[in-house]
mmCIF file of C-alpha atoms in Angstrom:
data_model
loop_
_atom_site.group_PDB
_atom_site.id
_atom_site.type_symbol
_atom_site.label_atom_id
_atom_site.label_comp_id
_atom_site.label_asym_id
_atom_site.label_seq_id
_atom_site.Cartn_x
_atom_site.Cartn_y
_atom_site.Cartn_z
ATOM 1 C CA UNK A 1 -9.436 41.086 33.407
ATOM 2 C CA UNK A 2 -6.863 43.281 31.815
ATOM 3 C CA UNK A 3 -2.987 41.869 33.099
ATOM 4 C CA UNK A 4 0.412 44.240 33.838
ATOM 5 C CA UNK A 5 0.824 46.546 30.787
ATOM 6 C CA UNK A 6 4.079 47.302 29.636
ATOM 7 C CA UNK A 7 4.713 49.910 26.830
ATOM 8 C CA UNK A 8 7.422 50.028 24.798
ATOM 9 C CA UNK A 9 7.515 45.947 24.281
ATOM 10 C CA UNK A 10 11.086 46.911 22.814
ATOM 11 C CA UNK A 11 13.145 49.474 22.910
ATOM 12 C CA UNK A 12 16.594 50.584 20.685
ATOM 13 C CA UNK A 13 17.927 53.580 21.740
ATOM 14 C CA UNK A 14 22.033 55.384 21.336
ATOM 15 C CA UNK A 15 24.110 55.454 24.164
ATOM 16 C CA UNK A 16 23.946 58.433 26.233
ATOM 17 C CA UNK A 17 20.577 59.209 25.336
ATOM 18 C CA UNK A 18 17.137 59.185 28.258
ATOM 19 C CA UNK A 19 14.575 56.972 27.996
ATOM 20 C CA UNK A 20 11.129 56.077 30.050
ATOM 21 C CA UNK A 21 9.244 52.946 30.195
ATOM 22 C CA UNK A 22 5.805 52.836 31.407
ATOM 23 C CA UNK A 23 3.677 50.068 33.441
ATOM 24 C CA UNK A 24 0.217 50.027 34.124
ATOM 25 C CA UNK A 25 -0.667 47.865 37.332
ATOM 26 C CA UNK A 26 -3.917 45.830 37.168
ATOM 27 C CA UNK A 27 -6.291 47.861 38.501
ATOM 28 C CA UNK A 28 -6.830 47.912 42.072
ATOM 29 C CA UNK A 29 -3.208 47.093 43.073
ATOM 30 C CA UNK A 30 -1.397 49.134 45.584
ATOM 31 C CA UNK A 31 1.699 47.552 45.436
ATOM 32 C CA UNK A 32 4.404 47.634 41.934
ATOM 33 C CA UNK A 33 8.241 46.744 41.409
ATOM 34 C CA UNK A 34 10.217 46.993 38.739
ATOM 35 C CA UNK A 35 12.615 44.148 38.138
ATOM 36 C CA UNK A 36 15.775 43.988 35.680
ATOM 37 C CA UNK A 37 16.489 40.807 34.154
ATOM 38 C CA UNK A 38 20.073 40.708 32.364
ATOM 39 C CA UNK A 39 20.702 38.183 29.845
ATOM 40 C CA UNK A 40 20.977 34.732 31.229
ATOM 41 C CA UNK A 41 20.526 35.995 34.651
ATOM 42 C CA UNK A 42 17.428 36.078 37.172
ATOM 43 C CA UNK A 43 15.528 39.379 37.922
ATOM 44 C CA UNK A 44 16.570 42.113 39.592
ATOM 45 C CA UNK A 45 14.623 44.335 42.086
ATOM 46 C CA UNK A 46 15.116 47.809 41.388
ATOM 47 C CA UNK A 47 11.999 49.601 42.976
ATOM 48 C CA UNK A 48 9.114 49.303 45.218
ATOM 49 C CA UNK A 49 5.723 51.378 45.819
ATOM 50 C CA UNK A 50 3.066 50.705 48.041
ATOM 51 C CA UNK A 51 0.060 52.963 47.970
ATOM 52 C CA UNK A 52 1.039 56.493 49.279
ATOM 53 C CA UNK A 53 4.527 55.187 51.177
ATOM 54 C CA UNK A 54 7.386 55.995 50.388
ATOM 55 C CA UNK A 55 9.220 53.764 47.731
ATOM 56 C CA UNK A 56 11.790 51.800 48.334
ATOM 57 C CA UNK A 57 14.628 52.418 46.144
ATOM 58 C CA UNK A 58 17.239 50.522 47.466
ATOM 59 C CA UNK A 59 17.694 48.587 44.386
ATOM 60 C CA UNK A 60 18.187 51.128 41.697
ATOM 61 C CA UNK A 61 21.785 50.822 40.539
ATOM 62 C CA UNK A 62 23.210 54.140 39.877
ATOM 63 C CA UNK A 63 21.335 57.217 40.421
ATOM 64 C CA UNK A 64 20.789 57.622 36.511
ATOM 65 C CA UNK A 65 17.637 55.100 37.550
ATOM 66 C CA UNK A 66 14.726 56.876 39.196
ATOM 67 C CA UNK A 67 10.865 55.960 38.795
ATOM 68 C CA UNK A 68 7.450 57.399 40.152
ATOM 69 C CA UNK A 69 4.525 56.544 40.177
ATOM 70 C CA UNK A 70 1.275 59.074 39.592
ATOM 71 C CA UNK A 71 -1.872 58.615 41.243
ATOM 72 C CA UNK A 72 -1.320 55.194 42.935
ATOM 73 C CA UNK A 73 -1.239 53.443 38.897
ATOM 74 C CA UNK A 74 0.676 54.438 36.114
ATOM 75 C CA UNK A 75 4.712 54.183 36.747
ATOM 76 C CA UNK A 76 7.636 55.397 34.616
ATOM 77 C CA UNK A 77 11.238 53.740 35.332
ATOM 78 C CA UNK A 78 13.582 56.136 33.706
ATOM 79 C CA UNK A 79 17.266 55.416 32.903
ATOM 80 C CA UNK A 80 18.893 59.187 32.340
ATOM 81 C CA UNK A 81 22.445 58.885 30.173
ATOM 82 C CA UNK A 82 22.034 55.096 28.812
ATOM 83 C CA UNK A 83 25.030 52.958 28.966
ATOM 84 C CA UNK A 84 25.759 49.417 27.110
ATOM 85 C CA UNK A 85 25.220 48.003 30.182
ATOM 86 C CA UNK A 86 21.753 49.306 30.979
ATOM 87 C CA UNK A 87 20.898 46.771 28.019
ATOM 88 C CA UNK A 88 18.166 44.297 29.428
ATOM 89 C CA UNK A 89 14.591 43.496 30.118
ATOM 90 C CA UNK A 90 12.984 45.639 32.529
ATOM 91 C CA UNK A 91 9.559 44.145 33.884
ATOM 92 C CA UNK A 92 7.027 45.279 35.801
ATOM 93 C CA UNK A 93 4.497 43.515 38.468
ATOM 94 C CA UNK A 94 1.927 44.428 40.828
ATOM 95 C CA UNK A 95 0.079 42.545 43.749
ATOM 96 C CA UNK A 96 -2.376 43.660 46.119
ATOM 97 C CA UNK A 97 -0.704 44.684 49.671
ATOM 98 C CA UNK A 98 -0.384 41.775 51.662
ATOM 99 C CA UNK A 99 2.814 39.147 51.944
ATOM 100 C CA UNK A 100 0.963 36.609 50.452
ATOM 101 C CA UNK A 101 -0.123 37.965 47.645
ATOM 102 C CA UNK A 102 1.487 36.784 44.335
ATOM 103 C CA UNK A 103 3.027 39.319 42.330
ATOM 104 C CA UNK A 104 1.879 39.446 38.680
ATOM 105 C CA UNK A 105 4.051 40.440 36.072
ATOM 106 C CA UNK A 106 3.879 41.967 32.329
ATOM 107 C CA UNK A 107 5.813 41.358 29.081
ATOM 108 C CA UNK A 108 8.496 43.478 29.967
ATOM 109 C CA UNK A 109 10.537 46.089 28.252
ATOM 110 C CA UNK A 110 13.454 44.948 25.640
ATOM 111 C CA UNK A 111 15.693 47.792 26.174
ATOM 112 C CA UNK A 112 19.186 48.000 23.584
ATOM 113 C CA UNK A 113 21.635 50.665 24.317
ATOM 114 C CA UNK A 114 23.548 50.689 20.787
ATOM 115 C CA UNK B 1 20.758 38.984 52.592
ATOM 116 C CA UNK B 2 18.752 36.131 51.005
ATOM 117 C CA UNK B 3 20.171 34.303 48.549
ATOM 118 C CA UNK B 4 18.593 32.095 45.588
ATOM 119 C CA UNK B 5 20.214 29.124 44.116
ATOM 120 C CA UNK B 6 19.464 27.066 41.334
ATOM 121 C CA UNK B 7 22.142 24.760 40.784
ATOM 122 C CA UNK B 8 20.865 23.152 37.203
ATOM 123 C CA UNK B 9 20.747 25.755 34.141
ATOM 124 C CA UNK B 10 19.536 23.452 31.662
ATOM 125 C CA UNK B 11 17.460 20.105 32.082
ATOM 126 C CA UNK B 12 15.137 17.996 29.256
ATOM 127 C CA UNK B 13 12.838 15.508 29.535
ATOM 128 C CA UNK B 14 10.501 13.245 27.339
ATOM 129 C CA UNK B 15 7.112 14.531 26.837
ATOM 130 C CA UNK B 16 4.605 12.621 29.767
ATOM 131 C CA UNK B 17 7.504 11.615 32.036
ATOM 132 C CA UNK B 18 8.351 13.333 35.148
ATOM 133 C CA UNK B 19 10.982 16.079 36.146
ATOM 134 C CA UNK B 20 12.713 17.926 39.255
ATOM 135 C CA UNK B 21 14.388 21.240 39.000
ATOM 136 C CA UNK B 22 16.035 22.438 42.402
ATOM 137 C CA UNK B 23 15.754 25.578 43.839
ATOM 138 C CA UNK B 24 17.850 25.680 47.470
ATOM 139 C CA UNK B 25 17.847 29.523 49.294
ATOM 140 C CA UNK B 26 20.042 31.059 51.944
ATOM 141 C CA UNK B 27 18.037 32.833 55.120
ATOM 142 C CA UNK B 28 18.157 33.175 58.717
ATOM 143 C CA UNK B 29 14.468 34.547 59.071
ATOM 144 C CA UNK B 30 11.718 31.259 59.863
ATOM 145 C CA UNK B 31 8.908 32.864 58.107
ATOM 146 C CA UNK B 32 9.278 33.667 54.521
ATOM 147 C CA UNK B 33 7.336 32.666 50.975
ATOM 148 C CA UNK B 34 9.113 30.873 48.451
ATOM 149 C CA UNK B 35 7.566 30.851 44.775
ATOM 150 C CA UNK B 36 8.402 28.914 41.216
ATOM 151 C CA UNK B 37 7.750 31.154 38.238
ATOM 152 C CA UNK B 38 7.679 29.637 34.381
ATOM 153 C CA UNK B 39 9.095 32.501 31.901
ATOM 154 C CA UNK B 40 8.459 31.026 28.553
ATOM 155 C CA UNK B 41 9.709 32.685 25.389
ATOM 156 C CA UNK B 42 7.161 35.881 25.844
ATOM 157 C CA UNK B 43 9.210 37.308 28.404
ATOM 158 C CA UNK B 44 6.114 37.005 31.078
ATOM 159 C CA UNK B 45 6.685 35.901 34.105
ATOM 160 C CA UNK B 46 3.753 33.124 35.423
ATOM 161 C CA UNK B 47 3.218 31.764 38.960
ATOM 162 C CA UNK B 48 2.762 28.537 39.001
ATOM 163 C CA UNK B 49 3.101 27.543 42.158
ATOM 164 C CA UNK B 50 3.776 28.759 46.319
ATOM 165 C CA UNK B 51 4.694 27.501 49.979
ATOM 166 C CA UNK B 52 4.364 29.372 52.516
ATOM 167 C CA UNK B 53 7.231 28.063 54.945
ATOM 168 C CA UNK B 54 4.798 27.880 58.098
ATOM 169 C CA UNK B 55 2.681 25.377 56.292
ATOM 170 C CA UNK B 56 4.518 21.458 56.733
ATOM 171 C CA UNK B 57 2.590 20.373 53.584
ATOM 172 C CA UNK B 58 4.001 20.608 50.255
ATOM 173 C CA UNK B 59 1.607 23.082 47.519
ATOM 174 C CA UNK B 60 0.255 20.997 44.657
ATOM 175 C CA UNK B 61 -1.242 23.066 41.633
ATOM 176 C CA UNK B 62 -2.183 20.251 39.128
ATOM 177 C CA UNK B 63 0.622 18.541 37.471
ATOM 178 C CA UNK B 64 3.220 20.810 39.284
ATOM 179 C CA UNK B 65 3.916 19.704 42.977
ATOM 180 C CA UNK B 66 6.845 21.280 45.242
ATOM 181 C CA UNK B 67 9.109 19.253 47.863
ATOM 182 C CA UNK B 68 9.540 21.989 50.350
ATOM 183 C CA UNK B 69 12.220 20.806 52.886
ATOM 184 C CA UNK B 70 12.848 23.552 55.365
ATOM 185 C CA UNK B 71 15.528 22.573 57.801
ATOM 186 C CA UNK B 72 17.618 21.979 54.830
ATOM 187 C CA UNK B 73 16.192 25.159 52.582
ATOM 188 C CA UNK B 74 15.742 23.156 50.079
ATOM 189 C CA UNK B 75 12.362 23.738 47.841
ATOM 190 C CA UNK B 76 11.932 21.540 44.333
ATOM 191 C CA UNK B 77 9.635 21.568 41.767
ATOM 192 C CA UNK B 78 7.959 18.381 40.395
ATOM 193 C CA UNK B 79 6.657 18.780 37.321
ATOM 194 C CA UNK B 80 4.274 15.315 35.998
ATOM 195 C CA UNK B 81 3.282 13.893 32.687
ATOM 196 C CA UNK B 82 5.670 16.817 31.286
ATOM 197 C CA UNK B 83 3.893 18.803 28.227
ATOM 198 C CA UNK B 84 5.609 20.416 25.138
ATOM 199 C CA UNK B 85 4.109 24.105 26.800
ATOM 200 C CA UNK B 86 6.024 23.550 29.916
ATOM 201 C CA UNK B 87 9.356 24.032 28.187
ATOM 202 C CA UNK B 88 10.402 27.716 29.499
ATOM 203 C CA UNK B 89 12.788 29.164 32.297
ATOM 204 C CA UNK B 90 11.757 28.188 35.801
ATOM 205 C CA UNK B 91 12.659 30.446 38.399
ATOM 206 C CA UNK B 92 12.566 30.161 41.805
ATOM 207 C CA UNK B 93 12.008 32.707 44.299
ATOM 208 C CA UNK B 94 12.074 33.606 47.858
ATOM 209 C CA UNK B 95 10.105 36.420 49.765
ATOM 210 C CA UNK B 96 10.620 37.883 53.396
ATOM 211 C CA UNK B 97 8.071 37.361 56.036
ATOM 212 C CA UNK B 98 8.884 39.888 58.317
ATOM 213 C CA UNK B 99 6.131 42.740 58.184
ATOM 214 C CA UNK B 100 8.945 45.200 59.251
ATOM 215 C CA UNK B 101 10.990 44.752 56.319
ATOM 216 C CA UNK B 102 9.549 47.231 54.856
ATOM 217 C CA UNK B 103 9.368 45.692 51.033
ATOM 218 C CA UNK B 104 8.124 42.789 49.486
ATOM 219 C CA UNK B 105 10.338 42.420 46.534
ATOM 220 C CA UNK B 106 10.913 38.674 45.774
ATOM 221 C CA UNK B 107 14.571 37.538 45.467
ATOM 222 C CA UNK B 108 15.367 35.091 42.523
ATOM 223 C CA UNK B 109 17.682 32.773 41.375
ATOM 224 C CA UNK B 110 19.188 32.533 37.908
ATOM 225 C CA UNK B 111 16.319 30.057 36.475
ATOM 226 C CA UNK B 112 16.660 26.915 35.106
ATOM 227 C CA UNK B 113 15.809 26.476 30.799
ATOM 228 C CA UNK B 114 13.505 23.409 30.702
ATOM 229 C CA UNK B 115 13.654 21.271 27.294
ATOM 230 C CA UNK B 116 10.540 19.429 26.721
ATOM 231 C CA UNK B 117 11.406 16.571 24.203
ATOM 232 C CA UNK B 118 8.689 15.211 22.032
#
């Protein structure tokens, strides 16, 4: 079946300037996070949503970060007033609820503040 | 806070022979899930193997086998008759347990880049 979608693959954009990146969750998963993954570093959580709870947002760095998700699929992440240092790969996963479910990710976003 | 650490960034090794990358992690909970992901040069992130630390016996997905050591948090990755596709970034990672954490976001370390020589 279809995997994590991730749209834009990359994205070039002028400092200061908003932008949005979208993930769509394999269908039927309640559960999505949004990672950041700097270069030559591991991933970061920035977000969590499960089903109709509240999400946990205790990762998002600066409050320039905020995400939602509509109808239990689709997310946005977006990062308002880019800095250099928003610069990174911003990936997506979902699982189904449950601790041991595996989390599956997509492609990610290649986002360049200029 | 848990904490990740993978203490090799780079390691080779000769296509067919054998190779260990370590993961060790930082936790005072007893029930958690610890996970090795391969990123190759796509960008996506694939599971390739779990151990769930209640379970004594150590996961085995084909060629890819884990020495899970949990008194001294210690949880490697075996990888066997080593392919040219298994050169990527290995990362390990490490999720909570406790139902009342209230999010399952996985913690990981900085990965380790895995050379494959032919």
């Amino acid at each position: 079946g279809a995997g994590v979608s991730q749209s834009p693959s990359n994205k070039v954009t002028e400092k200061g300037k908003d932008v949005e990146l979208r993930c769509d969750p394999i269908s039927g998963h309640t559960a999505l996070y949004w990672y950041r993954q700097s270069l030559g570093q591991g991933l970061e959580f920035l977000i969590y949503f499960q089903g109709n709870s509240a999400p946990d947002k205790s990762g998002l760095p600066s409050d320039r970060f905020s995400a939602e998700r509509t109808g239990g699929s689709v997310s946005t992440l977006t990062i308002q007033r880019t800095q250099q240092e928003d610069s990174a790969v911003y990936l997506c996963a979902s699982s189904l609820s449950g601790l041991n479910q595996p989390q599956h990710f997509g492609d990610g976003t290649r986002l360049s503040i200029l | 806070a848990q904490t990740v650490t993978q203490s090799q960034p780079e390691m080779s090794v000769q296509e067919a022979e054998t190779v260990t990358l370590s993961c060790t992690y930082d936790t005072s909970e007893s029930d958690y899930y610890l996970f090795w992901y391969k990123q190759p040069p796509s960008r996506q992130m694939i599971l390739v193997i779990r151990q769930e630390a209640y379970k004594q016996q150590n996961a085995t997905e084909n060629r890819f086998s884990v020495n899970f050591q949990k008194a001294a948090k210690s949880f490697s990755l075996k990888i066997s008759d080593s392919q040219l596709g298994d050169a990527a970034m290995y990362f390990c990672a490490y999720r909570s347990g406790d139902t009342l954490a209230g999010s399952y976001q996985l913690t990981f370390g900085k990965g380790t880049k895995l050379s494959v020589i032919p």
